[in-house]
Coordinates of C-alpha atoms in Angstrom, one line a residue:
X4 CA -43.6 -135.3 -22.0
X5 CA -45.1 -135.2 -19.1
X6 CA -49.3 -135.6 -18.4
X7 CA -51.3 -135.1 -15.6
X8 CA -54.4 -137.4 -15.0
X9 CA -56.4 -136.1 -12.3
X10 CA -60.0 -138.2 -10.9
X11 CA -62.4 -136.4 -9.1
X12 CA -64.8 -138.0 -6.5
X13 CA -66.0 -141.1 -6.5
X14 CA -63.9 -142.5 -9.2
X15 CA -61.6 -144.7 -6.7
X16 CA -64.6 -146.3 -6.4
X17 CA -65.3 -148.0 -10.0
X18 CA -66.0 -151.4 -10.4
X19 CA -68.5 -150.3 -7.2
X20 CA -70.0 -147.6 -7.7
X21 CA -73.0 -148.5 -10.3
X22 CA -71.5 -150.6 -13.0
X23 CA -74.8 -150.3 -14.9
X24 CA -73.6 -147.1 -15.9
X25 CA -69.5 -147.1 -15.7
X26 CA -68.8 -150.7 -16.1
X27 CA -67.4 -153.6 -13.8
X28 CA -63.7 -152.6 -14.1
X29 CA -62.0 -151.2 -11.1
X30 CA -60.5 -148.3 -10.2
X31 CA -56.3 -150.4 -10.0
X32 CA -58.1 -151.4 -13.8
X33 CA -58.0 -148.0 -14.6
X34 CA -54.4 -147.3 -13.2
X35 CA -52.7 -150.2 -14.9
X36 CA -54.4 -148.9 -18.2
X37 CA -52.6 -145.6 -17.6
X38 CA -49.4 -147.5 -17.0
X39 CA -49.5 -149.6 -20.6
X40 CA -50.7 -146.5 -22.4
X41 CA -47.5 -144.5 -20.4
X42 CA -45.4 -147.1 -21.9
X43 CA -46.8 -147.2 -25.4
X44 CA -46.9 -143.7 -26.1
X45 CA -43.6 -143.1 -24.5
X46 CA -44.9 -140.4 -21.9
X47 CA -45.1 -140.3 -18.3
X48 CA -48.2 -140.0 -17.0
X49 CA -49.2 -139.0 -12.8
X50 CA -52.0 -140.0 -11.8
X51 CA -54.2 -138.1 -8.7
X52 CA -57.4 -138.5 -7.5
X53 CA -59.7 -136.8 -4.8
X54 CA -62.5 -136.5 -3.4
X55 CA -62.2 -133.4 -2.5
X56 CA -62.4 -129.8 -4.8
X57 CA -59.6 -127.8 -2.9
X58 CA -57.5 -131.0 -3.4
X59 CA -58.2 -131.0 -7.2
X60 CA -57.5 -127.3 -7.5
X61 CA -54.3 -127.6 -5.5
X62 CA -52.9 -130.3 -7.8
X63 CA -54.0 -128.3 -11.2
X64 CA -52.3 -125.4 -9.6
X65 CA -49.2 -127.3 -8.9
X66 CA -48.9 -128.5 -12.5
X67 CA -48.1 -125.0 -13.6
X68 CA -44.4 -125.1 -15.2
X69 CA -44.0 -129.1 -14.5
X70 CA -46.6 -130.5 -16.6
X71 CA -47.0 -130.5 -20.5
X72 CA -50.7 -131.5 -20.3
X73 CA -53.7 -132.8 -18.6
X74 CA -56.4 -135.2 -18.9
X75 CA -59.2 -134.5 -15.8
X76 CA -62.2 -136.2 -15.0
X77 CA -63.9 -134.2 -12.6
X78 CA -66.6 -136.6 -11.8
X79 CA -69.7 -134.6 -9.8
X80 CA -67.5 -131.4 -10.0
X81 CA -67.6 -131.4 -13.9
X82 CA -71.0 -130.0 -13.0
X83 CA -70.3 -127.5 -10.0
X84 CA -67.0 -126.0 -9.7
X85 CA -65.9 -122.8 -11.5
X86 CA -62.9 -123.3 -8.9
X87 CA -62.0 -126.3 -11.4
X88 CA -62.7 -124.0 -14.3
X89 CA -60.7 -121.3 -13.0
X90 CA -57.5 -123.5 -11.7
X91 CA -57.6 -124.8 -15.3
X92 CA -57.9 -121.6 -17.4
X93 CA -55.3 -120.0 -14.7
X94 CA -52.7 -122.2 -15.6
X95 CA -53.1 -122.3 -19.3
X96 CA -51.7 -126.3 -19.5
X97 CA -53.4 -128.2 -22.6
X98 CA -56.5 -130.5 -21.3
X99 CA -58.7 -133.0 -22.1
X100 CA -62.1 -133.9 -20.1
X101 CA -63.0 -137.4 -20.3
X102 CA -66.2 -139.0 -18.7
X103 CA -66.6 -143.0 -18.6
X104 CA -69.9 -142.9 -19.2
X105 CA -72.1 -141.3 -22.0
X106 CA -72.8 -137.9 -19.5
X107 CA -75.2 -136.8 -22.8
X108 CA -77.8 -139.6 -22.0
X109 CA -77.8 -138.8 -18.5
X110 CA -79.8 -136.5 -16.0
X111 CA -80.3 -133.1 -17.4
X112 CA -77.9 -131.5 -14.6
X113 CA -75.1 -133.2 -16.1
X114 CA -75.6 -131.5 -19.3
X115 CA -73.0 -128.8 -18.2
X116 CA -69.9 -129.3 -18.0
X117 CA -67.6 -126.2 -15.7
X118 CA -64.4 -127.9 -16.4
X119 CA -64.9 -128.7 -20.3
X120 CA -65.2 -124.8 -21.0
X121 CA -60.7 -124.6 -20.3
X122 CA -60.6 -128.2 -22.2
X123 CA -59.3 -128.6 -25.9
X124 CA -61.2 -131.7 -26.1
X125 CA -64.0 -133.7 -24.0
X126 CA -64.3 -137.3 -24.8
X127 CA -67.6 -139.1 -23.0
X128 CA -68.9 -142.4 -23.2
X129 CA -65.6 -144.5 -24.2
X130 CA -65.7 -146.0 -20.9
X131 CA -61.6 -146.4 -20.0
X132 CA -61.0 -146.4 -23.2
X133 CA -61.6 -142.5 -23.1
X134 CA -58.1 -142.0 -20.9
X135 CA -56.2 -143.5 -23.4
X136 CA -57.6 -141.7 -26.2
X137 CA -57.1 -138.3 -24.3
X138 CA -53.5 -139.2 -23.4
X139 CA -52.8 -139.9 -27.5
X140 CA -54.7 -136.9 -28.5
X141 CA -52.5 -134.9 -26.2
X142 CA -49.6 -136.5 -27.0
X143 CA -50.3 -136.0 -30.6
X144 CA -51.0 -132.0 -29.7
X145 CA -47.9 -131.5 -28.0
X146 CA -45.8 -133.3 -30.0
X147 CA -46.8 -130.9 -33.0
X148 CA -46.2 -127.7 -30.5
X149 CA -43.1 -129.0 -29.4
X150 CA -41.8 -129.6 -33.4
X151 CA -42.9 -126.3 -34.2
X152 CA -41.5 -124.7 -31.5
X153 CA -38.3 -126.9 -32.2
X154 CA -38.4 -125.6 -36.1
X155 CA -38.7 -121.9 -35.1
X156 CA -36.2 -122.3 -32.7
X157 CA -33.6 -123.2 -35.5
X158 CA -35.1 -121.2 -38.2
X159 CA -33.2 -118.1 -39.6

């Protein structure tokens, strides 16, 4: 099983960019938590980030027919790009959003969310935590596709 995990802009920068709100762990913090949880849920997980929306859309198109499902954190985009949206519905792969901090307690603007209307599942607030989660709940989704599928497949 293969998941995508896909950083908008910005997030590179953790650890940086105003712990106050998404905590004092870096961005290699976030990339070695990926790797454990890889290993511990027996999936592989990539890992891309951007700073750039084409970039994002690109790499979500590119997934199509290689990836089982994906776990995005759009960062600012969450709140601007129906390119994001569209890429995401377009290519029909299961997703979860996840936001390290508690977006709900926020400004106003970040109240919408582009990218969560194509998502299964949106998990904010959970800090880094939140990839993990979202890689276990797709794992857990798949898994149930894929035995289904199996069971129908030898069914008669």
């Amino acid at each position: 099983m293969k998941i995508l995990v896909i950083n908008g802009p910005n997030i590179n920068m953790l650890g940086i960019r105003e712990p106050g709100i998404y905590g004092s762990h870096s961005f290699d913090d976030l990339l070695a938590l990926l790797q454990d949880t890889a290993r511990e849920l027996g999936v592989e997980v990539l890992q891309f980030q951007s700073n750039h929306e084409g970039d994002i859309v690109d790499k979500i198109q590119w997934a199509h027919g290689k990836i089982d499902g994906i776990v995005i954190n759009p960062a600012a985009y969450t709140h601007t790009s129906v390119a994001i949206l569209d890429a995401l519905k377009a290519v029909s792969i299961p997703a979860v959003e996840v936001h390290i901090s508690d977006v709900d307690s926020r400004e106003s603007f970040r109240q919408i969310s582009y990218a969560g209307l194509a998502c299964r599942k949106t998990i904010k607030g959970h800090g880094l935590e939140g990839y993990r989660e979202a890689i276990a709940y797709l794992k857990n989704l798949l898994g149930h596709s894929q035995e289904k599928t199996d069971f129908s497949a030898t069914s008669d």
